[in-house]
Coordinates of C-alpha atoms in Angstrom, one line a residue:
M1 CA 0.0 0.0 0.0
A2 CA 2.8 2.4 0.9
A3 CA 4.6 1.6 -2.4
N4 CA 1.4 2.6 -4.3
L5 CA 1.1 5.8 -2.3
N6 CA 4.7 6.8 -3.1
K7 CA 4.3 5.9 -6.7
T8 CA 1.1 8.1 -7.1
K9 CA 2.8 10.9 -5.2
R10 CA 5.9 10.7 -7.5
R11 CA 3.5 10.9 -10.6
I12 CA 1.9 14.0 -9.1
N13 CA 5.2 15.7 -8.5
S14 CA 6.4 14.8 -12.0
I15 CA 3.3 16.2 -13.6
N16 CA 3.6 19.5 -11.5
S17 CA 7.2 19.8 -12.9
T18 CA 6.1 19.3 -16.4
K19 CA 3.2 21.8 -16.0
K20 CA 5.8 24.5 -14.9
I21 CA 7.6 23.9 -18.3
T22 CA 4.4 24.0 -20.3
K23 CA 3.1 27.1 -18.5
A24 CA 6.4 29.0 -19.2
M25 CA 6.3 27.9 -22.8
E26 CA 2.6 29.2 -23.1
L27 CA 3.8 32.6 -21.6
V28 CA 6.7 32.8 -24.0
A29 CA 4.5 31.9 -27.0
T30 CA 1.9 34.6 -25.9
V31 CA 4.6 37.2 -25.8
K32 CA 6.0 36.2 -29.2
L33 CA 2.5 36.0 -30.7
K34 CA 1.7 39.6 -29.8
R35 CA 5.1 40.8 -31.2
F36 CA 4.8 39.1 -34.5
K37 CA 1.1 40.1 -34.9
D38 CA 2.2 43.7 -34.5
I39 CA 4.8 43.2 -37.2
M40 CA 2.3 41.4 -39.4
F41 CA -0.3 44.1 -39.3
K42 CA 2.2 46.9 -39.8
G43 CA 3.9 45.1 -42.7
A44 CA 0.5 44.7 -44.4
S45 CA 0.2 48.4 -45.3
Y46 CA 3.7 48.4 -46.8
Y47 CA 3.0 45.2 -48.7
E48 CA -0.4 46.6 -50.1
A49 CA 1.4 49.9 -51.2
I50 CA 4.1 47.9 -53.1
Y51 CA 1.4 45.8 -54.6
D52 CA -0.5 48.8 -56.0
I53 CA 2.7 50.3 -57.4
V54 CA 3.7 47.0 -59.3
L55 CA 0.2 46.6 -60.5
S56 CA 0.2 50.1 -61.8
L57 CA 3.5 49.7 -63.6
F58 CA 2.5 46.4 -65.2
S59 CA -0.8 47.9 -66.5
K60 CA 1.4 50.4 -68.6
A61 CA 4.1 47.8 -69.6
D62 CA 4.3 46.3 -73.1
E63 CA 3.6 42.6 -73.8
Q64 CA 7.2 41.7 -74.0
I65 CA 7.8 42.9 -70.5
K66 CA 4.7 41.2 -69.1
L67 CA 5.7 37.9 -70.6
Q68 CA 9.0 37.9 -69.0
Y69 CA 7.4 37.6 -65.6
N70 CA 4.0 36.3 -66.5
V71 CA 4.5 32.8 -68.2
N72 CA 5.4 29.3 -67.1
K73 CA 9.1 28.7 -68.1
D74 CA 10.2 25.8 -70.3
A75 CA 11.4 23.8 -67.3
P76 CA 10.2 20.4 -66.0
K77 CA 9.8 21.3 -62.4
D78 CA 8.2 23.8 -60.1
L79 CA 10.0 25.4 -57.1
I80 CA 8.0 25.1 -54.0
I81 CA 9.0 27.3 -51.1
L82 CA 7.6 25.6 -47.9
I83 CA 7.5 27.6 -44.7
T84 CA 7.4 25.5 -41.5
S85 CA 8.9 25.8 -38.0
N86 CA 12.2 24.8 -36.5
L87 CA 10.7 23.6 -33.2
G88 CA 7.8 21.2 -32.3
L89 CA 5.3 21.4 -29.5
C90 CA 2.9 23.5 -31.6
G91 CA 0.0 21.2 -32.1
S92 CA -0.9 20.2 -35.7
F93 CA 0.8 23.2 -37.1
N94 CA 3.5 21.4 -39.1
N95 CA 1.5 18.3 -39.9
D96 CA -1.3 20.3 -41.5
S97 CA 1.4 21.8 -43.9
F98 CA 2.8 18.3 -44.6
K99 CA -0.6 16.9 -45.5
F100 CA -1.2 19.9 -47.7
V101 CA 2.0 19.4 -49.6
E102 CA 1.5 15.7 -50.1
K103 CA -2.0 16.3 -51.3
N104 CA -1.5 19.2 -53.7
I105 CA 2.1 19.0 -54.8
S106 CA 3.5 16.4 -57.3
K107 CA 6.6 14.8 -55.9
D108 CA 8.0 14.1 -59.4
E109 CA 7.4 17.6 -60.8
S110 CA 8.5 19.8 -57.9
V111 CA 11.6 20.7 -55.9
L112 CA 11.2 21.9 -52.3
L113 CA 13.0 24.8 -50.9
T114 CA 12.4 24.5 -47.2
I115 CA 12.2 27.2 -44.5
G116 CA 12.4 25.5 -41.1
N117 CA 13.9 22.2 -39.9
K118 CA 10.6 20.4 -39.5
G119 CA 9.8 20.6 -43.2
K120 CA 13.3 19.8 -44.3
D121 CA 13.6 16.7 -42.1
H122 CA 10.0 15.3 -43.0
F123 CA 10.3 15.6 -46.7
K124 CA 13.9 14.4 -46.9
K125 CA 12.7 11.1 -45.2
L126 CA 10.0 10.9 -47.9
G127 CA 12.5 11.2 -50.7
Y128 CA 11.5 14.7 -52.0
E129 CA 14.1 16.7 -53.9
I130 CA 15.3 19.5 -51.7
D131 CA 17.0 22.4 -53.7
E132 CA 18.1 24.7 -50.9
S133 CA 17.3 25.1 -47.2
F134 CA 16.9 28.4 -45.5
T135 CA 16.2 26.9 -42.0
S136 CA 17.4 30.0 -40.0
I137 CA 15.3 32.6 -41.8
N138 CA 12.2 32.1 -39.5
E139 CA 14.3 32.4 -36.3
H140 CA 14.8 36.1 -36.3
I141 CA 13.2 37.1 -39.5
E142 CA 15.7 39.6 -40.8
Y143 CA 14.8 41.4 -44.0
D144 CA 18.4 41.0 -45.4
D145 CA 18.1 37.2 -45.0
I146 CA 14.7 37.1 -46.8
A147 CA 16.1 39.3 -49.5
K148 CA 18.7 36.6 -50.4
L149 CA 15.9 34.1 -50.6
G150 CA 13.9 36.5 -52.9
I151 CA 16.9 37.0 -55.2
Y152 CA 17.5 33.3 -55.3
A153 CA 13.7 32.6 -56.3
L154 CA 13.7 35.5 -58.9
N155 CA 16.9 34.4 -60.6
A156 CA 15.9 30.8 -60.6
Y157 CA 12.7 31.7 -62.4
L158 CA 14.2 34.1 -64.9
S159 CA 17.0 31.8 -65.8
N160 CA 14.5 29.0 -66.7
K161 CA 15.7 26.8 -63.9
Y162 CA 12.1 26.3 -62.7
R163 CA 8.8 26.4 -64.5
S164 CA 7.2 28.4 -61.6
V165 CA 7.8 29.5 -58.1
K166 CA 5.1 28.8 -55.5
V167 CA 4.9 29.5 -51.7
I168 CA 3.2 27.2 -49.2
Y169 CA 2.6 29.1 -45.9
T170 CA 0.1 29.0 -43.0
K171 CA -2.6 31.6 -43.3
Y172 CA -3.6 33.2 -39.9
V173 CA -7.4 33.3 -39.7
N174 CA -7.8 33.9 -35.9
S175 CA -6.3 32.7 -32.7
I176 CA -7.6 29.2 -33.0
K177 CA -7.8 28.6 -36.8
F178 CA -4.7 28.5 -39.1
V179 CA -4.9 27.0 -42.6
P180 CA -2.1 26.0 -45.1
N181 CA -2.3 28.0 -48.2
L182 CA -0.6 28.2 -51.6
I183 CA 0.2 31.3 -53.7
N184 CA 2.0 31.7 -57.0
L185 CA 5.1 33.9 -56.7
F186 CA 5.9 33.4 -60.4
P187 CA 4.4 33.7 -62.9
L188 CA 2.7 36.9 -61.9
S189 CA -0.7 36.0 -63.2
F190 CA -2.5 38.6 -61.1
Y191 CA -1.1 41.4 -63.3
E192 CA -3.7 40.4 -65.8
Q193 CA -6.2 42.2 -63.6
N194 CA -7.4 45.6 -64.8
N195 CA -8.7 46.9 -61.4
V196 CA -5.9 49.4 -61.0
N197 CA -7.0 52.2 -58.7
D198 CA -8.1 55.3 -60.6
I199 CA -6.6 58.3 -58.8
G200 CA -7.8 60.7 -61.5
Y201 CA -4.5 61.2 -63.3
S202 CA -1.7 59.1 -64.7
P203 CA 1.5 59.0 -62.6
I204 CA 4.6 60.6 -64.1
Y205 CA 7.5 58.2 -64.0
D206 CA 11.1 59.5 -63.8
T207 CA 12.5 56.7 -66.0
D208 CA 11.2 54.0 -68.5
I209 CA 8.7 51.3 -67.3
K210 CA 11.1 48.5 -68.0
T211 CA 13.8 49.9 -65.7
L212 CA 11.2 50.6 -63.0
I213 CA 9.8 47.1 -63.1
E214 CA 13.3 45.6 -62.9
Q215 CA 13.9 47.7 -59.8
I216 CA 10.5 47.1 -58.1
I217 CA 10.1 43.4 -58.7
P218 CA 12.8 42.3 -56.2
I219 CA 11.3 44.6 -53.6
Y220 CA 7.8 43.2 -54.3
I221 CA 9.1 39.6 -54.0
N222 CA 11.0 40.3 -50.8
S223 CA 8.1 42.1 -49.1
T224 CA 5.8 39.2 -50.2
L225 CA 8.0 36.6 -48.7
Y226 CA 8.6 38.7 -45.6
Q227 CA 4.8 39.0 -45.0
L228 CA 4.2 35.3 -45.6
I229 CA 7.0 34.2 -43.2
V230 CA 5.8 36.6 -40.5
E231 CA 2.2 35.4 -40.9
T232 CA 3.3 31.8 -40.7
T233 CA 5.3 32.6 -37.5
V234 CA 2.2 34.2 -36.0
S235 CA 0.2 31.0 -36.7
E236 CA 3.0 28.9 -35.3
Q237 CA 3.1 30.9 -32.0
A238 CA -0.7 30.9 -31.7
S239 CA -0.8 27.1 -32.3
R240 CA 2.0 26.6 -29.7
R241 CA 0.2 28.8 -27.2
N242 CA -3.0 26.8 -27.7
A243 CA -1.1 23.5 -27.4
M244 CA 0.5 24.5 -24.2
D245 CA -2.8 25.8 -22.8
N246 CA -4.4 22.4 -23.5
A247 CA -1.4 20.6 -21.9
N248 CA -1.9 22.7 -18.8
D249 CA -5.6 21.9 -18.7
N250 CA -4.8 18.2 -19.2
A251 CA -2.2 18.4 -16.4
D252 CA -4.7 19.9 -14.0
E253 CA -7.2 17.3 -14.8
L254 CA -4.7 14.5 -14.3
I255 CA -3.4 16.0 -11.1
S256 CA -6.9 16.2 -9.8
T257 CA -7.6 12.6 -10.6
L258 CA -4.3 11.3 -9.1
T259 CA -4.8 13.5 -6.0
L260 CA -8.3 11.9 -5.5
E261 CA -6.7 8.5 -6.1
Y262 CA -3.9 9.2 -3.6
N263 CA -6.4 10.5 -0.9
K264 CA -8.6 7.4 -1.3
A265 CA -5.5 5.1 -1.0
R266 CA -4.1 7.0 2.0
Q267 CA -7.6 6.8 3.7
A268 CA -7.8 3.1 3.0
A269 CA -4.4 2.7 4.5
I270 CA -5.2 4.6 7.6
T271 CA -8.5 2.7 8.0
A272 CA -6.6 -0.6 7.6
E273 CA -4.1 0.5 10.3
I274 CA -6.9 1.5 12.7
T275 CA -8.7 -1.9 12.0
E276 CA -5.4 -3.7 12.9
V277 CA -5.1 -1.8 16.2
V278 CA -8.7 -2.4 17.2
S279 CA -8.4 -6.0 16.3
S280 CA -5.3 -6.4 18.3
S281 CA -6.9 -4.7 21.3
I282 CA -10.0 -7.0 21.2
N283 CA -7.8 -10.1 21.0
K284 CA -6.0 -9.1 24.1

């Protein structure tokens, strides 16, 4: 009986120790979530401004310039930029992205460029072709590092190395809902839209359209990748916070159950001892 009591007590102490860790991780994730959400919302305005400028420029460009960025290249494979996390303990965050890739991306017609160790390790085991790995980009999210990725993607597309460039990221819907999503980085098919904002007069450009497009495209690509990586990081931290919150709730429930079990066993042990004492007294 005493052995069972000690075993139950050790389990309670062990769960309490684990709960301290999960609680700390929840607090850290909450702080990071707020920080990256602020960055995401602030960056959205900049991204929309760059988007409008590029859209305006392409609406005035000739067909030759448009076709340079707006057609599938004569290459056999697509480049898929996959954004995952470096760490686990974030619920189904990474697994949802893995399932999305396996369902929507052809293994034989695609090459993965992974951001985050989890995506790299998972798809290497499955035999996917990995072109490059920028696993450290989503640790600190520095613009200069993302610019290197943007230049790599742009040059790979323009040099006909890949037929197209796509990005799979996790879209932040709200604090409990995050969904994997895919966007086309190249070709820039959205430039076929004609819904350019009419500001009442045509902008006056200081240089020719072709030069301006060549200068603005890398900025647009970098800002797009930056925004998608930040949004995925927001989703990761929200998912981790939720996972740790659920872990804390489960720990409380388990501690409550074990405490009740411990008290019952202790009461039974005390009752047994009292019974033995009374029995001994009667026998005398």
